[in-house]
Amino acid sequence: MSLPADFLSAVRALIPAQRLFDDPLSTLAFGTDASFYRLIPKLVVRVEAEGEVVTLLQLASRFQVPVTFRAAGTSLSGQALSDSVLIVLGDHWNGRQILDGGARIRLQPGVIGAAANAALAPLQRKIGPDPASINAAKIGGIVANNSSGMCCGTAQNSYHTLAGMRLVLADGSVLDTEDPTSVAAFRRSHGDMLKRLAELGRQTRADTALAARIRHKYRLKNTTGLSLNALVDFDEPLDILTHLMVGSEGTLGFISSVTYDTVPDHPHKASALLVFPDVETCCRAVPVLKQQPVSAVELLDRRSLRSVQDMQGMPAWVRELSASACALLVESRAASATLLEEQILQVMAAVEAFPRERQVEFSTDPVVYNQLWRIRKDTFPAVGAVRATGTTVIIEDVTFPVEVLAEGVNRLLALFDRHGYAEAIIFGHALEGNLHFVFTQGFDDPAQVARYEAFMGDVAQLVAVEFGGALKAEHGTGRNMAPFVELEWGADAYGLMWQIKRLLDPAGILNPDVILSDDPKIHLKNLKPLPAADPIVDKCIECGFCEPVCPSNGLTLTPRQRIVIWRDIQAKKRAGVDTRELERAYQYQGIDSCAATGLCAQRCPVGINTGDLVRQLRADQASHGARADWLAGHFAAALQGTRLMLATANTARRLLGAPRLERLSRSARQLSGGRLPQWTPALPQPVKWVQAGSPGSADRPKVVYLPACVSRVMGPAAGSGEQQSLFDKTRGLLEKAGFEVLFPDGLDELCCGQPFASKGYPQQGESKRNELLAALLQASDQGRHPVYCDTSPCTLRLLQGEPDGRLQLYDPVRFIREHLLERLEFQPLDTPVAVHVTCSTQHLGEADALLAIARRCSTQVVVPEGIHCCGFAGDKGFTLPQLNSHALRTLKGAVGVCEQGVSTSRTCEIGLSNHSGIDYQGLVYLVDRVTRRRPAEH
């Protein structure tokens, strides 16, 4: 059924067209969250202000149109989907305010959880919830799902750390509990509702059996159903209302801001891995550990350990553990190193009596610590990575009372065997009796769906009925567990939930069939297909962890959405459906606008680089092979042609003036249909290219300097305060540090091949890369001398694909870190410096080192939040400037206090300078500015 015409007309009058999406590609892209369900919305609305939400809800109420809210879409139970209207958060929901010296923090729903913690970190505070998705999940979803995590338990979740809330109800009314005027107005306008909530609270507390059941259920981790504990924990109706909103999954209203009481973030931490001979021994140790000073205790059964035992870096003994082994990963945190040592001794003494098969002693060494946690964190993606193509990976989370945890684990293992889930693993937050179990499931035939239905029915009986546990501990009820809420809670509690729902949402427009549903089969409907698309991306579990680092997120598609659409295109083709219209839309949305820098792979649990798929698709479309061959064979001529174009543009700037040239360039680009590049004041001048090595000396160490092709062509912009080229500046710095600088022969013909590979010409790219590697090997005397490349993307390109092991290849950060710091004296500036960590620097693992070097150069280093990739992507800043401007849309406000910026990629610096209002230069400019050669020691 289509949406009412009058509703659509009113929405279009309210929301600009560029924030409304009803085309097949966009609605399909938004029809997926991290769950195994798919619902295609009829309309997607990107909202940027609370007033828009208010009016949308008023319209939805008037026209009886169901709406669903979405923050990051990392939900695992199908609660962020709609086949009606999906309301998603835009850019302007990112406000945060630290209060009372960090004791509280007020956050809008679009703030990513990790960003909230980053803001609190200097005060050694953090928010209580710590879901595994914290680097992607947004506050709106964290509160609406009452998400928790490994350390948060029940005491530090959103419900228990809530200090205030601003919310919008289904009728469009607004309540801000921290604003007395708003509270007074709400009491007048919604007095009957508040009276009814107060009465429900009194009735519930008076029903001793029901009240006792509620208290028991929330002694455990529990997100099944609505937060009925609000009715027994509070008697003030406003407190009842705000705490009902926590965990309501968008079924009771919209949360437009929340204030948290923060919790300590102790800087000292240590972890140990204790392996017990069997499940029973392992689980008997948990109640003992619960009484000790531990912040996390993670259970891993033998199957989960087996799933990661062959991964690189895993201890060899993991393979040798017995078939019945079960482990606990234990973490302790403290405010001081001394206190941490005392806690470790106390913890180990407490478990001394329990036999252990193996163990890794408590360690504060980050290498050991991170390795142990990698064992835990890699279990889920390990199952996802080995699943059969076309199946989905499902992660469920249940809670058993801790006193029966061992029996619960063994009974779950028996259910896996009974229903044929041999690959299933169990891990979880043992202190709370919270177990995650992961298994793979196909939904492409009725027998598979029936197997899943039978299995979930047995799980529900086991957990909710036999053990009195929770079917959802922290992932939210969604539509996945909606049919089982009454089974778990009983008819009286279930009826109470429906009373609350009808009181706050009488028309039933808010996220129908989520948490509460009249359909006992809702969990078996709208199951998401995961058809084969390409081996590069077939392991994608559509979790959305990749989205925050993607520069095209919010402009076109995210990596997750690119995969969703490509899967659908391939499935439709196999079914004989005409996909030409969808593919036409995908060309720009999915292929042309992808930066292909691969940051998504760093966030992906199964390591998928969506850029690899895009480059492959570009290669499939590439039709100028002869031109690519010519350019590869005449590279020096191509570089000289680029210098001439830059010189021409520079002459036009001098004749016409920068403002007029920029206007003319914009008009010409529009008239050409986007084929002509956009001129900006940050466009480089041509380099006056003169190659000359250092005077030879037997006493000085040698370094082969590889200036990237952009460094040989692009000099500083005309308006830059520094007019020396990167090439000259780098050579001067290396010589200052005492190096003799060498160059490979035939330098102007050499290229790493990146421009060819990114355009879909991998053969030409690989040929140029091999040619360059051979020249570097010769110039370095078969690897005797290090090779310094002045641009991090080129270094990354050369290091990929197993280059000759004799070569010592360095990007600027690593070379400065390993060879220049000891040769130079630093006099840091006391002025703010902005640092952009390029995608390639992140891939090279040098991000922290770059920041450390910058902090040697300046006492005030600024790293703009939320800018992970600049979107310039080689030449896309010229050919697709909207990608660069979108990726850097928040940069100017973030670096306004800075005098200069630094990076390690000349092309990135063009876009950064253009959109920041300050001059971005290579890192060597800053290092050269603040250093002098260290005097020789005698």
XYZ file of C-alpha atoms in Angstrom, residues 21-320:
300
model
C 14.669 9.254 -0.778
C 12.090 7.071 -2.483
C 14.017 5.735 -5.487
C 14.590 1.960 -5.709
C 18.335 2.129 -5.054
C 18.117 4.330 -1.960
C 15.210 2.515 -0.342
C 16.926 -0.825 -0.893
C 20.162 0.567 0.569
C 18.339 1.747 3.692
C 16.296 -1.457 3.897
C 19.154 -3.237 5.623
C 20.527 -3.049 9.145
C 22.871 -5.447 10.953
C 20.107 -7.985 11.550
C 18.971 -10.823 9.295
C 15.790 -9.003 8.257
C 15.036 -6.736 5.329
C 12.177 -4.266 4.959
C 12.155 -1.793 2.076
C 10.885 1.629 3.200
C 8.557 3.553 0.958
C 10.227 6.790 2.010
C 13.486 7.611 3.780
C 13.679 11.001 5.484
C 16.971 12.448 6.683
C 16.164 14.813 9.537
C 18.445 17.614 10.719
C 16.459 19.237 13.519
C 14.096 18.336 16.326
C 11.398 20.547 14.836
C 11.360 18.359 11.749
C 10.858 15.260 13.893
C 8.009 16.971 15.754
C 6.169 17.851 12.557
C 6.818 14.450 10.983
C 5.316 12.704 13.999
C 2.311 15.019 13.955
C 1.786 14.207 10.285
C 2.292 10.497 10.884
C -0.311 10.569 13.661
C -2.772 12.477 11.528
C -2.443 10.179 8.515
C -1.812 6.925 10.456
C 1.564 6.368 8.823
C 4.013 4.074 10.678
C 7.507 5.469 11.218
C 10.794 3.981 12.401
C 13.853 5.850 13.678
C 17.387 4.832 12.763
C 20.704 6.021 14.162
C 23.674 3.922 12.946
C 21.757 0.802 11.895
C 24.022 -1.575 13.828
C 20.956 -3.184 15.406
C 21.024 -6.977 15.467
C 17.350 -7.816 16.045
C 15.567 -5.991 13.227
C 14.517 -2.881 15.144
C 15.883 -0.281 12.685
C 13.825 -1.290 9.637
C 10.534 -0.164 8.128
C 8.321 -0.893 5.139
C 6.715 2.519 5.636
C 8.721 5.647 6.604
C 12.288 5.401 7.876
C 13.596 8.488 9.684
C 17.405 8.644 9.752
C 19.683 11.101 11.511
C 21.568 13.665 9.440
C 24.746 15.603 10.269
C 23.320 18.001 12.822
C 22.735 15.623 15.719
C 26.324 15.580 16.918
C 26.175 17.992 19.861
C 27.845 17.165 23.142
C 28.342 19.139 26.340
C 30.583 18.074 29.216
C 29.085 19.046 32.565
C 30.359 19.189 36.156
C 33.960 18.598 35.216
C 33.105 15.395 33.384
C 30.766 13.941 35.991
C 27.976 14.246 33.412
C 27.766 14.583 29.653
C 24.832 15.710 27.503
C 24.723 14.060 24.077
C 22.571 14.287 20.986
C 21.554 10.969 19.399
C 23.945 11.232 16.441
C 27.109 11.164 18.546
C 29.059 7.935 18.065
C 29.688 6.240 21.410
C 33.466 6.186 20.958
C 33.450 9.922 20.219
C 31.683 10.594 23.514
C 34.380 8.617 25.296
C 37.120 10.449 23.393
C 35.702 13.759 24.628
C 35.696 12.455 28.217
C 39.078 10.690 28.061
C 41.202 13.686 29.178
C 39.088 13.732 32.361
C 39.522 9.961 32.883
C 35.771 9.452 32.545
C 33.582 7.582 30.058
C 29.947 6.740 29.453
C 28.766 3.552 31.121
C 27.537 1.535 28.096
C 30.366 -0.145 26.167
C 28.822 -2.194 23.340
C 31.149 -3.999 20.932
C 29.777 -1.688 18.229
C 30.790 1.478 20.136
C 32.993 2.707 17.258
C 29.951 2.766 14.969
C 26.842 2.813 17.187
C 25.284 6.177 17.974
C 23.945 7.390 21.283
C 20.345 7.321 20.054
C 20.580 3.597 19.377
C 22.665 2.891 22.485
C 19.957 4.414 24.694
C 16.986 3.093 22.730
C 18.394 -0.455 22.922
C 19.825 -0.119 26.444
C 23.048 -1.478 24.976
C 25.703 -2.635 27.388
C 28.911 -4.573 26.728
C 31.878 -6.332 28.255
C 32.578 -4.048 31.228
C 29.324 -2.223 31.776
C 27.284 -5.008 33.389
C 23.895 -3.840 34.616
C 25.036 -1.098 37.001
C 26.516 1.132 34.285
C 24.033 0.723 31.434
C 21.961 3.616 30.056
C 19.058 2.887 32.394
C 21.190 3.168 35.543
C 23.363 6.086 34.418
C 20.556 8.230 33.003
C 20.650 11.781 34.400
C 18.259 13.533 32.028
C 16.498 13.235 28.692
C 14.866 15.297 25.983
C 12.258 13.334 24.065
C 9.506 13.667 21.491
C 6.328 11.598 21.891
C 4.150 10.180 19.136
C 1.868 13.227 19.189
C 4.845 15.541 18.555
C 5.018 16.887 22.107
C 8.470 17.643 23.519
C 9.710 17.063 27.065
C 13.088 18.140 28.425
C 13.468 16.814 31.952
C 16.374 19.193 32.646
C 14.358 22.289 31.719
C 11.862 23.338 34.454
C 9.811 25.322 31.938
C 9.474 22.310 29.659
C 8.577 20.074 32.613
C 5.900 22.481 33.825
C 4.384 22.776 30.354
C 4.386 19.009 29.911
C 2.681 18.483 33.262
C -0.097 20.807 32.102
C -0.493 19.328 28.623
C -0.013 15.661 29.533
C -1.301 15.496 33.082
C -3.606 12.575 32.332
C -0.762 10.559 30.831
C 1.446 11.214 33.862
C -1.351 10.259 36.224
C -1.842 7.017 34.341
C 1.890 6.216 34.492
C 1.894 6.905 38.226
C -1.125 4.637 38.656
C 0.511 1.847 36.643
C 3.537 2.177 38.895
C 1.430 1.915 42.061
C -0.462 -1.091 40.728
C 2.730 -2.852 39.743
C 4.460 -2.258 43.072
C 1.329 -3.431 44.884
C 1.346 -6.700 42.939
C 4.083 -8.339 44.989
C 4.494 -11.360 42.709
C 4.790 -9.214 39.576
C 7.102 -6.718 41.280
C 9.330 -9.558 42.487
C 9.465 -11.038 38.991
C 10.442 -7.662 37.520
C 13.192 -7.173 40.102
C 14.490 -10.689 39.419
C 14.508 -10.139 35.670
C 16.524 -6.937 35.966
C 18.964 -8.441 38.415
C 20.082 -10.077 35.186
C 21.094 -8.394 31.962
C 17.769 -8.080 30.196
C 16.461 -6.163 27.188
C 13.473 -8.393 26.418
C 10.335 -6.255 26.253
C 9.847 -2.764 27.641
C 11.742 -1.583 30.739
C 9.133 -2.541 33.325
C 11.689 -1.934 36.089
C 10.845 1.755 35.675
C 7.501 1.021 37.345
C 9.069 -0.496 40.459
C 12.194 1.654 40.691
C 10.430 5.052 40.542
C 7.208 6.628 41.687
C 7.668 10.043 40.004
C 5.902 9.671 36.621
C 8.518 11.717 34.751
C 11.212 9.329 35.968
C 9.024 6.402 34.950
C 8.546 7.904 31.498
C 12.224 8.609 30.786
C 13.341 5.191 32.012
C 10.655 3.507 29.925
C 12.206 5.236 26.916
C 15.498 3.462 27.626
C 15.366 0.162 25.756
C 12.102 1.053 24.006
C 13.683 0.685 20.535
C 11.788 3.629 19.097
C 8.381 2.178 19.960
C 7.467 4.876 22.511
C 9.075 8.049 21.183
C 12.158 9.782 19.814
C 15.132 10.578 22.065
C 16.608 13.913 20.948
C 19.228 14.169 23.701
C 20.347 12.298 26.789
C 22.443 13.260 29.774
C 24.572 10.543 31.329
C 26.187 10.275 34.688
C 29.667 9.245 33.586
C 31.820 6.538 35.178
C 35.571 6.366 35.922
C 37.894 5.374 33.092
C 40.851 3.968 34.986
C 44.092 4.272 33.000
C 45.852 1.194 34.396
C 44.677 -2.208 33.177
C 45.833 -5.792 32.930
C 44.373 -8.977 31.469
C 44.857 -12.709 31.917
C 43.502 -15.790 30.145
C 42.581 -18.656 32.458
C 41.819 -21.969 30.756
C 39.901 -24.511 32.841
C 39.575 -28.224 32.051
C 35.786 -28.121 31.565
C 32.713 -25.900 31.464
C 31.663 -26.754 35.005
C 34.970 -25.683 36.575
C 35.060 -22.552 34.450
C 31.545 -21.488 35.406
C 32.060 -22.270 39.103
C 34.896 -19.731 39.070
C 32.623 -16.969 37.785
C 30.691 -16.212 41.028
C 34.020 -16.107 42.864
C 35.459 -13.645 40.342
C 32.292 -11.547 40.572
C 33.293 -10.709 44.154
C 36.779 -9.578 43.086
C 38.057 -6.247 41.653
C 37.564 -7.201 38.001
C 36.088 -5.050 35.247
C 35.387 -7.828 32.734
C 35.232 -11.622 32.670
C 34.640 -13.088 29.218
C 33.799 -16.762 28.732
C 35.041 -18.623 25.640
C 34.024 -22.222 25.053
C 36.318 -24.667 23.241
C 34.491 -24.138 19.961
C 35.091 -20.382 20.057
C 38.772 -20.898 20.866
C 38.998 -23.389 18.023
C 37.508 -20.850 15.612
C 40.491 -18.500 16.098
C 43.318 -20.878 16.951
C 44.853 -20.786 13.460
C 44.836 -17.006 13.125
C 48.161 -15.216 12.856
C 49.589 -14.342 16.250
C 47.527 -16.816 18.244
C 49.486 -18.723 20.917
C 50.447 -22.175 19.635
C 49.070 -23.881 22.717
C 45.495 -22.862 21.872
C 45.475 -25.672 19.281
C 46.544 -28.181 21.923
